[in-house]
mmCIF file of C-alpha atoms and ligand atoms in Angstrom:
data_model
loop_
_atom_site.group_PDB
_atom_site.id
_atom_site.type_symbol
_atom_site.label_atom_id
_atom_site.label_comp_id
_atom_site.label_asym_id
_atom_site.label_seq_id
_atom_site.Cartn_x
_atom_site.Cartn_y
_atom_site.Cartn_z
ATOM 1 C CA MET A 1 -9.901 32.841 0.722
ATOM 2 C CA LEU A 2 -10.114 33.269 -3.039
ATOM 3 C CA ALA A 3 -6.773 35.077 -2.953
ATOM 4 C CA ASN A 4 -5.263 32.120 -1.090
ATOM 5 C CA ILE A 5 -6.534 29.650 -3.676
ATOM 6 C CA VAL A 6 -5.192 31.711 -6.547
ATOM 7 C CA ASP A 7 -1.842 32.036 -4.809
ATOM 8 C CA VAL A 8 -1.517 28.333 -3.969
ATOM 9 C CA GLU A 9 -2.570 27.233 -7.449
ATOM 10 C CA LYS A 10 -0.088 29.593 -9.024
ATOM 11 C CA ARG A 11 2.731 28.329 -6.830
ATOM 12 C CA ILE A 12 1.855 24.721 -7.684
ATOM 13 C CA ALA A 13 1.861 25.560 -11.395
ATOM 14 C CA LEU A 14 5.209 27.354 -11.199
ATOM 15 C CA ALA A 15 6.813 24.522 -9.227
ATOM 16 C CA ALA A 16 5.523 21.994 -11.758
ATOM 17 C CA GLU A 17 6.811 24.119 -14.617
ATOM 18 C CA ARG A 18 10.283 24.324 -13.104
ATOM 19 C CA VAL A 19 10.693 20.574 -13.457
ATOM 20 C CA GLY A 20 8.794 20.072 -16.701
ATOM 21 C CA ARG A 21 5.607 18.723 -15.134
ATOM 22 C CA LYS A 22 2.051 19.805 -15.839
ATOM 23 C CA ALA A 23 0.108 21.643 -13.155
ATOM 24 C CA SER A 24 -2.849 19.409 -13.992
ATOM 25 C CA ASP A 25 -0.856 16.392 -12.780
ATOM 26 C CA VAL A 26 -0.975 17.771 -9.243
ATOM 27 C CA ARG A 27 -4.232 17.627 -7.335
ATOM 28 C CA LEU A 28 -4.874 20.124 -4.588
ATOM 29 C CA ILE A 29 -6.496 18.694 -1.470
ATOM 30 C CA ALA A 30 -7.721 21.270 1.003
ATOM 31 C CA VAL A 31 -7.077 20.018 4.519
ATOM 32 C CA SER A 32 -10.136 20.992 6.509
ATOM 33 C CA LYS A 33 -9.474 19.579 9.975
ATOM 34 C CA GLY A 34 -10.710 22.036 12.565
ATOM 35 C CA ARG A 35 -12.556 24.075 9.933
ATOM 36 C CA SER A 36 -16.320 24.493 9.904
ATOM 37 C CA ALA A 37 -18.713 23.227 7.278
ATOM 38 C CA ALA A 38 -19.304 26.865 6.288
ATOM 39 C CA GLU A 39 -15.592 27.400 5.675
ATOM 40 C CA ILE A 40 -15.457 24.253 3.557
ATOM 41 C CA GLU A 41 -18.474 25.335 1.530
ATOM 42 C CA GLU A 42 -16.881 28.707 0.901
ATOM 43 C CA LEU A 43 -13.827 27.050 -0.611
ATOM 44 C CA GLN A 44 -16.066 24.698 -2.526
ATOM 45 C CA GLN A 45 -17.879 27.636 -4.081
ATOM 46 C CA GLN A 46 -14.533 28.969 -5.197
ATOM 47 C CA GLY A 47 -13.781 25.791 -7.070
ATOM 48 C CA ILE A 48 -12.047 23.463 -4.594
ATOM 49 C CA LYS A 49 -13.363 19.935 -5.045
ATOM 50 C CA ALA A 50 -11.257 17.735 -2.781
ATOM 51 C CA PHE A 51 -11.024 17.986 1.005
ATOM 52 C CA GLY A 52 -8.925 16.052 3.482
ATOM 53 C CA GLU A 53 -10.000 15.220 7.022
ATOM 54 C CA ASN A 54 -8.025 13.758 9.934
ATOM 55 C CA TYR A 55 -10.583 12.683 12.511
ATOM 56 C CA VAL A 56 -13.457 10.278 11.885
ATOM 57 C CA GLN A 57 -16.016 11.867 14.181
ATOM 58 C CA GLU A 58 -15.333 15.382 12.958
ATOM 59 C CA PHE A 59 -15.488 14.189 9.372
ATOM 60 C CA ILE A 60 -18.851 12.458 9.806
ATOM 61 C CA GLN A 61 -20.404 15.574 11.315
ATOM 62 C CA LYS A 62 -19.360 17.646 8.313
ATOM 63 C CA TYR A 63 -20.151 14.942 5.799
ATOM 64 C CA ASP A 64 -23.738 14.916 6.989
ATOM 65 C CA VAL A 65 -24.280 18.634 6.396
ATOM 66 C CA ILE A 66 -22.201 19.394 3.320
ATOM 67 C CA GLU A 67 -23.314 19.084 -0.275
ATOM 68 C CA LYS A 68 -22.605 15.639 -1.561
ATOM 69 C CA ASP A 69 -20.394 16.490 -4.501
ATOM 70 C CA VAL A 70 -17.267 16.795 -2.371
ATOM 71 C CA GLU A 71 -14.416 14.381 -2.958
ATOM 72 C CA TRP A 72 -13.360 13.388 0.556
ATOM 73 C CA HIS A 73 -9.906 12.149 1.463
ATOM 74 C CA PHE A 74 -8.961 10.688 4.808
ATOM 75 C CA ILE A 75 -5.454 11.750 5.771
ATOM 76 C CA GLY A 76 -5.210 11.151 9.528
ATOM 77 C CA HIS A 77 -4.284 8.095 11.539
ATOM 78 C CA LEU A 78 -7.203 5.693 11.234
ATOM 79 C CA GLN A 79 -8.139 3.440 14.139
ATOM 80 C CA ARG A 80 -9.367 0.000 13.131
ATOM 81 C CA ASN A 81 -12.617 0.221 15.047
ATOM 82 C CA LYS A 82 -13.543 3.485 13.299
ATOM 83 C CA ALA A 83 -12.925 2.420 9.709
ATOM 84 C CA LYS A 84 -16.518 1.270 9.246
ATOM 85 C CA TYR A 85 -17.797 4.824 9.638
ATOM 86 C CA LEU A 86 -15.886 5.846 6.507
ATOM 87 C CA ALA A 87 -17.431 3.175 4.297
ATOM 88 C CA GLY A 88 -18.867 4.586 1.094
ATOM 89 C CA LYS A 89 -17.846 8.134 1.971
ATOM 90 C CA ILE A 90 -14.129 8.354 1.226
ATOM 91 C CA ARG A 91 -12.393 8.492 -2.157
ATOM 92 C CA LEU A 92 -8.901 7.798 -0.893
ATOM 93 C CA ILE A 93 -7.329 6.896 2.438
ATOM 94 C CA HIS A 94 -3.813 8.372 2.564
ATOM 95 C CA SER A 95 -2.744 6.763 5.803
ATOM 96 C CA LEU A 96 -2.733 2.966 5.653
ATOM 97 C CA ASP A 97 0.117 2.035 7.974
ATOM 98 C CA ASN A 98 -0.513 -1.409 9.419
ATOM 99 C CA LEU A 99 -1.644 -4.864 8.444
ATOM 100 C CA GLU A 100 -4.514 -5.083 10.922
ATOM 101 C CA LEU A 101 -6.124 -1.987 9.455
ATOM 102 C CA ALA A 102 -5.687 -3.393 5.950
ATOM 103 C CA ARG A 103 -7.483 -6.573 7.034
ATOM 104 C CA VAL A 104 -10.353 -4.597 8.525
ATOM 105 C CA LEU A 105 -10.724 -2.549 5.344
ATOM 106 C CA HIS A 106 -10.672 -5.735 3.295
ATOM 107 C CA LYS A 107 -13.544 -7.121 5.354
ATOM 108 C CA LEU A 108 -15.478 -3.881 4.946
ATOM 109 C CA LYS A 109 -15.190 -4.036 1.164
ATOM 110 C CA VAL A 110 -18.849 -4.837 0.614
ATOM 111 C CA LEU A 111 -20.018 -2.133 3.000
ATOM 112 C CA HIS A 112 -17.766 0.362 1.221
ATOM 113 C CA GLY A 113 -19.281 -0.584 -2.131
ATOM 114 C CA GLY A 114 -16.074 -1.995 -3.602
ATOM 115 C CA SER A 115 -12.363 -1.925 -2.920
ATOM 116 C CA TRP A 116 -10.945 0.908 -0.879
ATOM 117 C CA GLN A 117 -8.384 3.016 -2.625
ATOM 118 C CA VAL A 118 -5.499 3.611 -0.248
ATOM 119 C CA LEU A 119 -2.014 5.041 -0.040
ATOM 120 C CA VAL A 120 0.561 3.504 2.226
ATOM 121 C CA GLN A 121 1.959 6.050 4.655
ATOM 122 C CA VAL A 122 5.727 5.770 4.936
ATOM 123 C CA ASN A 123 7.687 7.269 7.803
ATOM 124 C CA ILE A 124 10.547 8.400 5.606
ATOM 125 C CA ALA A 125 12.137 10.603 8.247
ATOM 126 C CA GLU A 126 11.922 7.674 10.707
ATOM 127 C CA GLU A 127 10.525 9.934 13.389
ATOM 128 C CA PRO A 128 9.523 7.830 16.402
ATOM 129 C CA THR A 129 6.511 10.033 17.107
ATOM 130 C CA LYS A 130 5.032 9.655 13.627
ATOM 131 C CA TYR A 131 2.877 6.971 12.122
ATOM 132 C CA GLY A 132 3.818 5.185 8.960
ATOM 133 C CA VAL A 133 5.545 2.073 7.732
ATOM 134 C CA HIS A 134 9.321 2.129 8.153
ATOM 135 C CA PRO A 135 10.932 2.489 4.699
ATOM 136 C CA SER A 136 12.857 -0.758 5.143
ATOM 137 C CA LYS A 137 9.594 -2.624 5.859
ATOM 138 C CA LEU A 138 7.617 -1.243 2.925
ATOM 139 C CA SER A 139 8.426 -4.054 0.520
ATOM 140 C CA ASP A 140 7.274 -6.771 2.946
ATOM 141 C CA PHE A 141 4.208 -4.749 3.882
ATOM 142 C CA LEU A 142 3.137 -4.469 0.238
ATOM 143 C CA ASP A 143 3.555 -8.236 -0.120
ATOM 144 C CA GLU A 144 1.514 -8.890 3.013
ATOM 145 C CA ILE A 145 -1.450 -6.849 1.821
ATOM 146 C CA SER A 146 -1.230 -7.899 -1.825
ATOM 147 C CA ASP A 147 -3.855 -10.636 -1.518
ATOM 148 C CA LEU A 148 -6.391 -8.414 0.239
ATOM 149 C CA ASP A 149 -8.526 -7.509 -2.742
ATOM 150 C CA GLY A 150 -10.638 -5.124 -0.688
ATOM 151 C CA VAL A 151 -7.639 -2.821 -0.521
ATOM 152 C CA GLU A 152 -6.280 -1.251 -3.683
ATOM 153 C CA VAL A 153 -2.912 0.398 -3.128
ATOM 154 C CA CYS A 154 -2.691 3.467 -5.377
ATOM 155 C CA GLY A 155 0.486 5.045 -4.088
ATOM 156 C CA LEU A 156 2.509 6.310 -1.163
ATOM 157 C CA MET A 157 2.196 9.156 1.306
ATOM 158 C CA THR A 158 4.587 10.827 3.698
ATOM 159 C CA ILE A 159 4.675 13.733 6.112
ATOM 160 C CA ALA A 160 7.957 15.615 6.218
ATOM 161 C CA PRO A 161 9.226 16.948 9.538
ATOM 162 C CA PHE A 162 8.754 20.675 9.996
ATOM 163 C CA TYR A 163 11.849 22.592 8.978
ATOM 164 C CA GLU A 164 12.195 26.383 9.025
ATOM 165 C CA GLU A 165 13.793 26.092 5.627
ATOM 166 C CA PRO A 166 11.429 24.186 3.272
ATOM 167 C CA GLU A 167 14.336 23.169 1.057
ATOM 168 C CA ALA A 168 15.432 20.823 3.858
ATOM 169 C CA THR A 169 12.434 18.585 3.074
ATOM 170 C CA ARG A 170 13.689 17.770 -0.415
ATOM 171 C CA PRO A 171 15.586 14.568 0.485
ATOM 172 C CA ILE A 172 12.458 13.240 2.253
ATOM 173 C CA PHE A 173 10.256 13.728 -0.806
ATOM 174 C CA ARG A 174 12.925 12.447 -3.142
ATOM 175 C CA LYS A 175 13.246 9.279 -1.099
ATOM 176 C CA LEU A 176 9.503 8.630 -1.309
ATOM 177 C CA TYR A 177 9.659 9.050 -5.084
ATOM 178 C CA GLU A 178 12.586 6.644 -5.289
ATOM 179 C CA LEU A 179 10.794 4.088 -3.112
ATOM 180 C CA LYS A 180 7.819 4.242 -5.432
ATOM 181 C CA GLN A 181 10.049 3.609 -8.460
ATOM 182 C CA GLU A 182 11.796 0.758 -6.684
ATOM 183 C CA MET A 183 8.547 -0.917 -5.599
ATOM 184 C CA GLU A 184 7.035 -0.657 -9.067
ATOM 185 C CA ILE A 185 10.048 -2.386 -10.582
ATOM 186 C CA LYS A 186 10.082 -5.070 -7.911
ATOM 187 C CA LYS A 187 6.359 -5.714 -7.841
ATOM 188 C CA ARG A 188 4.857 -5.777 -11.275
ATOM 189 C CA TRP A 189 1.295 -6.004 -9.987
ATOM 190 C CA LEU A 190 1.499 -2.580 -8.389
ATOM 191 C CA ASN A 191 0.357 0.645 -9.996
ATOM 192 C CA LEU A 192 1.542 3.395 -7.678
ATOM 193 C CA ARG A 193 0.125 6.374 -9.497
ATOM 194 C CA HIS A 194 -0.029 8.707 -6.525
ATOM 195 C CA LEU A 195 2.490 10.371 -4.287
ATOM 196 C CA SER A 196 0.780 12.331 -1.535
ATOM 197 C CA MET A 197 3.353 14.731 -0.166
ATOM 198 C CA GLY A 198 3.672 18.427 0.577
ATOM 199 C CA MET A 199 1.800 20.683 3.017
ATOM 200 C CA SER A 200 1.540 24.472 3.356
ATOM 201 C CA ASN A 201 5.148 24.855 4.348
ATOM 202 C CA ASP A 202 6.779 22.667 1.740
ATOM 203 C CA PHE A 203 4.404 21.862 -1.129
ATOM 204 C CA GLU A 204 6.491 23.534 -3.826
ATOM 205 C CA ILE A 205 9.438 21.297 -3.015
ATOM 206 C CA ALA A 206 7.117 18.265 -3.014
ATOM 207 C CA VAL A 207 5.736 19.189 -6.447
ATOM 208 C CA GLU A 208 9.276 19.538 -7.784
ATOM 209 C CA GLU A 209 9.982 16.049 -6.435
ATOM 210 C CA GLY A 210 6.947 14.409 -8.037
ATOM 211 C CA ALA A 211 3.921 14.891 -5.765
ATOM 212 C CA THR A 212 0.589 14.154 -7.444
ATOM 213 C CA LEU A 213 -1.477 15.070 -4.374
ATOM 214 C CA VAL A 214 -0.644 17.992 -2.101
ATOM 215 C CA ARG A 215 -2.425 18.361 1.250
ATOM 216 C CA ILE A 216 -2.781 22.012 2.127
ATOM 217 C CA GLY A 217 -4.520 23.517 5.134
ATOM 218 C CA ARG A 218 -3.190 26.826 6.451
ATOM 219 C CA ALA A 219 -2.132 28.293 3.113
ATOM 220 C CA LEU A 220 -5.751 27.984 1.944
ATOM 221 C CA PHE A 221 -7.847 28.548 5.058
ATOM 222 C CA GLY A 222 -5.452 30.920 6.801
ATOM 223 C CA ASN A 223 -3.882 30.371 10.197
ATOM 224 C CA LYS A 224 -6.245 29.494 12.991
ATOM 225 C CA GLU A 225 -6.894 32.136 15.602
ATOM 226 C CA ASN A 226 -6.255 29.849 18.555
HETATM 227 C C1 PLP B 1 -2.897 19.123 8.956
HETATM 228 C C2 PLP B 1 -2.326 18.264 7.903
HETATM 229 C C3 PLP B 1 -1.950 18.781 6.660
HETATM 230 C C4 PLP B 1 -2.046 20.258 6.306
HETATM 231 O O1 PLP B 1 -1.109 21.003 7.021
HETATM 232 P P1 PLP B 1 -0.934 22.576 6.746
HETATM 233 O O2 PLP B 1 0.377 22.874 7.332
HETATM 234 O O3 PLP B 1 -2.070 23.246 7.425
HETATM 235 O O4 PLP B 1 -0.957 22.771 5.281
HETATM 236 C C5 PLP B 1 -1.482 17.896 5.693
HETATM 237 N N1 PLP B 1 -1.376 16.589 5.936
HETATM 238 C C6 PLP B 1 -1.698 16.050 7.123
HETATM 239 C C7 PLP B 1 -1.537 14.583 7.323
HETATM 240 C C8 PLP B 1 -2.184 16.871 8.141
HETATM 241 O O5 PLP B 1 -2.487 16.329 9.324
#
C-alpha cells in the first residue's frame, strides 16, 4: 500500500502544480469503508492521518479498536437518529444535506464538545438517486442553518457521477467552486475554506479545479476482491 500512497500523493502534487496550487493545500482523506481496522492501521503507519467513513455502525466498531490519533471524517449519508453516535469522534462531516439533520446536530452541540464542523453536500449533477442539496436551493439552505450555532459550515462537498473519462467531471467540480465563490460574496458571514471533491477516478481533475479535500478509497487500498 506504500506504493499506492506514494503514487496518489505524487499525482495530487502534480495536479496542484499544473494550476499553480501547493500540494500542501490539498488534504488526502483515505476512504476506509469496508476496510478492516488492520488495513487502516497499516496506512496509518505509512503516514496517512485522515480517514473517511460512510456508515455509523461500521465506523464505531473501528473507532473503538484503532489508535486514537486518527482524524476521522464522516462522508456518507447521515441519518438523524444516528448522529448522536458520532458526537466527539468526528472532525468533519462532509454530508450535511437537510435542515432536520442540521437541527439535530445543533442540539447535540454540547454532547459533541462544541460546534460540529460540516460541509454542505451539493448534488451538482442533479442526479435523482444521489443525496445533496440542489444547487438552486443552496443559498436558502445556508440562510436556514445560519442561526444554528452548533453547526459550523466550513465548505461544500460533491460527488461527481462516474464517467469513463475523468475529464468529463471537470464541469461538475468547476460548478462547485463557482458556487462557493458566489456564496461567499453573497453571505459575508460564511468562511467556506473547504471543497471536498474528487475520488479515485477523478481526483486530479478535482485538484485542478480547487479541491482542498480529496476522498480516496480504491487508489489507496486497492480494489476489493468481492
Ligand atoms: C466510497 C467513497 C469515496 C471513495 O471512492 P473511491 O472510488 O474508492 O476512491 C469517496 N467519497 C464518498 C462519498 C464515498 O462514498
